[in-house]
Coordinates of C-alpha atoms and ligand atoms in Angstrom, one line a residue:
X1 CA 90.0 102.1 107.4
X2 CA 93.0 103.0 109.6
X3 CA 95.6 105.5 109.1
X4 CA 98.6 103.5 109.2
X5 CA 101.6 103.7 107.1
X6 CA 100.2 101.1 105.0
X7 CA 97.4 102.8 103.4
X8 CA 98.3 106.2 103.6
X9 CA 99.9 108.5 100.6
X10 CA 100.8 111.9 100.9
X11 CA 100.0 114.6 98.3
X12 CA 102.3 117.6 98.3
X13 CA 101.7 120.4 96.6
X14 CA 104.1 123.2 96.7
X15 CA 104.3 126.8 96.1
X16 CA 101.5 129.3 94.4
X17 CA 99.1 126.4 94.0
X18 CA 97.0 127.6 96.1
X19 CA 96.1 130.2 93.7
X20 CA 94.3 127.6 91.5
X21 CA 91.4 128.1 89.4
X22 CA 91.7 132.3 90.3
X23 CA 93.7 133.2 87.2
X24 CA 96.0 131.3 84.7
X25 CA 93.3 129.3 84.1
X26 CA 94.5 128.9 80.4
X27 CA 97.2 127.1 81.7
X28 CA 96.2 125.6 85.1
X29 CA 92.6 124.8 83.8
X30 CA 89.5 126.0 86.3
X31 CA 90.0 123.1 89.0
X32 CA 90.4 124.6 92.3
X33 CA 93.2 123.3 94.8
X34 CA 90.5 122.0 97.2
X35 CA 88.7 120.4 93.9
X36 CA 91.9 118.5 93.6
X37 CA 91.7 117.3 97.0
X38 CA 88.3 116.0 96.5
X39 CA 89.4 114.2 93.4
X40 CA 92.8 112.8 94.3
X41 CA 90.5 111.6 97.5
X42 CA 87.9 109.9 95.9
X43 CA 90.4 107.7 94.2
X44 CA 93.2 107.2 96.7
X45 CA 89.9 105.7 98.4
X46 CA 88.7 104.1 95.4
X47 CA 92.0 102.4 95.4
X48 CA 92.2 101.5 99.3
X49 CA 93.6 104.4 100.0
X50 CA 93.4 107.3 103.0
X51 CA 94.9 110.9 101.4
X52 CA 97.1 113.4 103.2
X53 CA 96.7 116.2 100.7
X54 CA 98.7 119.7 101.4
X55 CA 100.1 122.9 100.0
X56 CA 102.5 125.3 101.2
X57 CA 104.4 128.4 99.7
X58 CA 107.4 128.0 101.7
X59 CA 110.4 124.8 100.7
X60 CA 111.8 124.1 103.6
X61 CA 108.1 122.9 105.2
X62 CA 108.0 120.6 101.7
X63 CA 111.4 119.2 102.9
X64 CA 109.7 118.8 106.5
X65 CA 106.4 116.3 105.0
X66 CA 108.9 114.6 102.4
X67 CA 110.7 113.3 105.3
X68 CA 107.6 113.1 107.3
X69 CA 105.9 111.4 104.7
X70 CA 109.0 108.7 105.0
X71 CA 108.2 107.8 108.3
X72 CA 104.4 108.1 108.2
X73 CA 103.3 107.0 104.6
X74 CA 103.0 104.2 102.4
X75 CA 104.5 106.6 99.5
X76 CA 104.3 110.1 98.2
X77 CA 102.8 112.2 95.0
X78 CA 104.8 115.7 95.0
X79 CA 103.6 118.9 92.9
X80 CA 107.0 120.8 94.3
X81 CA 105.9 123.4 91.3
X82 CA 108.2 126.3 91.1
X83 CA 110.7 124.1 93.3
X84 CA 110.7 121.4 91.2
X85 CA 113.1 123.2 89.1
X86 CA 115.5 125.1 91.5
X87 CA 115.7 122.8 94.7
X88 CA 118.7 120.7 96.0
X89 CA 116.9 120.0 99.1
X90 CA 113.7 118.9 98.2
X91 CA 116.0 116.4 95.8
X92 CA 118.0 115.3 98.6
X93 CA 114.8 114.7 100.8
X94 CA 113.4 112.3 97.9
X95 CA 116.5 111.3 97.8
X96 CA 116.5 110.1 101.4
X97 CA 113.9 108.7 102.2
X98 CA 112.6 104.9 101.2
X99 CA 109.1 105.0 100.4
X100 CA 108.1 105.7 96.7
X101 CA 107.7 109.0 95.2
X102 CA 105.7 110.2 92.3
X103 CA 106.1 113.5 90.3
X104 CA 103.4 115.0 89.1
X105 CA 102.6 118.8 87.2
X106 CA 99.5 119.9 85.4
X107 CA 101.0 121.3 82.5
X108 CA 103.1 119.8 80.1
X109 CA 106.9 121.7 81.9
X110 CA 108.2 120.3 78.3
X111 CA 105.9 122.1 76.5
X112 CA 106.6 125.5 78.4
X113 CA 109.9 127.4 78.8
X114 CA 113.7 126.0 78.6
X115 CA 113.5 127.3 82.8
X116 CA 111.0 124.2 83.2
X117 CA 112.3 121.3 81.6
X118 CA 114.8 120.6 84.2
X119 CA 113.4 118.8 87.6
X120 CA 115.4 117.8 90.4
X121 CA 112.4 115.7 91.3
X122 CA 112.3 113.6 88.9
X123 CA 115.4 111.1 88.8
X124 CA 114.4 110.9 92.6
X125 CA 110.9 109.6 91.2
X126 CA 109.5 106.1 90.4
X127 CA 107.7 108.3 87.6
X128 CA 106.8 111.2 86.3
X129 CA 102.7 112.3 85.2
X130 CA 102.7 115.6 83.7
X131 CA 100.2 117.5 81.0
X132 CA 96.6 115.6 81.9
X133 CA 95.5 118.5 84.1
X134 CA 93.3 117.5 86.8
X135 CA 93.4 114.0 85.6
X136 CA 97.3 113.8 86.6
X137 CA 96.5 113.7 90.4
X138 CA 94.2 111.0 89.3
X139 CA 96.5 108.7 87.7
X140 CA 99.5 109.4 89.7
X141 CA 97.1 108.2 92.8
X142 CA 96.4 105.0 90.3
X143 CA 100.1 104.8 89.6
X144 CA 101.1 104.7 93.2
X145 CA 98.4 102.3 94.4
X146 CA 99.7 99.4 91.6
X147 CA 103.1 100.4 92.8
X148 CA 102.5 99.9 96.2
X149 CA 100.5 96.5 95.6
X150 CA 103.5 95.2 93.5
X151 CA 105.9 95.7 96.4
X152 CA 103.5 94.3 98.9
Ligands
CA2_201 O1 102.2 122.3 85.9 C1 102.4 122.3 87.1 O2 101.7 121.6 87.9 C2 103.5 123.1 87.7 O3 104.1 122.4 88.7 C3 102.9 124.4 88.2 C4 103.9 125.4 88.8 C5 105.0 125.6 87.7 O4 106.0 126.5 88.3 C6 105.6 124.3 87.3 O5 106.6 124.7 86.3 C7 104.6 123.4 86.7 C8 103.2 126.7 89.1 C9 102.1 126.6 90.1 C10 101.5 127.9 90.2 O6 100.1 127.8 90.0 C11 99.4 128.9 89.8 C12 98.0 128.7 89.6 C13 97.2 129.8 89.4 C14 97.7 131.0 89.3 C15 99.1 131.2 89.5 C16 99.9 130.2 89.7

C-alpha cells in the first residue's frame, strides 16, 4: 500500500512520553512508547491504514506535523500531553488545518487534577478517547478509520 494522503494518519505524541513504561507506571500503565507504535500500527493496518507515529518534547515541532500532517495525511490522532492543557498554538494549528483530528490521553485527565480538565485540543477535535490506556490509541485508530470511510 502506498503512502499517499489517503491512507495515511498521523500519531503525535507530545512531551515526556517518551519516558513511558520507565516510571509512573501506576498511572501510564507498563506499555512502552515504541509498544504503542507497534499497536496503533497493527491496527491502522488492520484498518487499511499506513501510520506516522512520533513524539517530541518540544511544542512548536508539534505545531510543525499538525500542519504537516494537513498537507500530507488523511487525518490526525494527537497525545499533545502536558500541552494539551496550556497551548494556544497547537489549538490554532488544529484549528487550521482541514483534515480530521482525534484527541486521545491514557489516563482519565477528568479523573486527575483541576490543572487537567481543560484541553485546548479538544473542541478542535472530531472526538475525544481518554482513560482505556493502551487500548485508546487502539480505538482512536478505529475511530478515525470509520470517520474517514464516512467522508469518502
Ligand atoms: O494521559 C495522558 O495520555 C496524558 O496526555 C499524559 C500527559 C499528561 O500531562 C496529560 O495530562 C495526560 C503526561 C505524559 C507524561 O508521560 C510520562 C510517562 C512516564 C513517566 C513520566 C511521564
Amino acid at each position: 500500500m502506498s503512502d499517499n494522503k489517503n491512507n495515511l494518519i498521523y500519531i503525535l505524541n507530545g512531551p515526556n512520553l517518551n519516558l513511558l513504561g520507565t516510571r509512573e507506571v501506576d498511572i501510564y500503565g507498563e506499555t512502552t512508547l515504541a509498544d504503542l507504535q507497534e499497536i496503533s500500527s497493527a491496527k491502522a493496518s488492520e484498518c487499511g491504514y499506513a501510520c506516522d507515529f512520533r513524539q517530541t518534547n518540544t511544542e512548536g515541532e508539534l505545531v510543525d506535523w499538525i500542519q504537516e500532517g494537513g498537507r500530507s495525511a488523511a487525518g490526525i490522532i494527537i497525545n499533545a500531553a502536558a500541552y494539551t492543557h496550556t497551548s494556544v498554538a497547537i489549538h490554532d494549528a488544529i484549528a487550521a488545518i482541514d483534515v480530521p483530528v482525534i484527541e486521545v490521553h491514557l489516563s482519565n485527565i477528568f479523573a486527575r487534577e483541576d490543572y487537567r480538565h481543560h484541553s485546548f485540543v479538544s473542541d478542535v477535535s472530531a472526538g475525544v478517547i481518554c482513560g482505556f490506556g493502551a487500548n485508546g490509541y487502539k480505538l482512536a485508530v478505529t475511530a478515525l478509520a470509520d470517520l474517514l470511510q464516512q467522508g469518502s
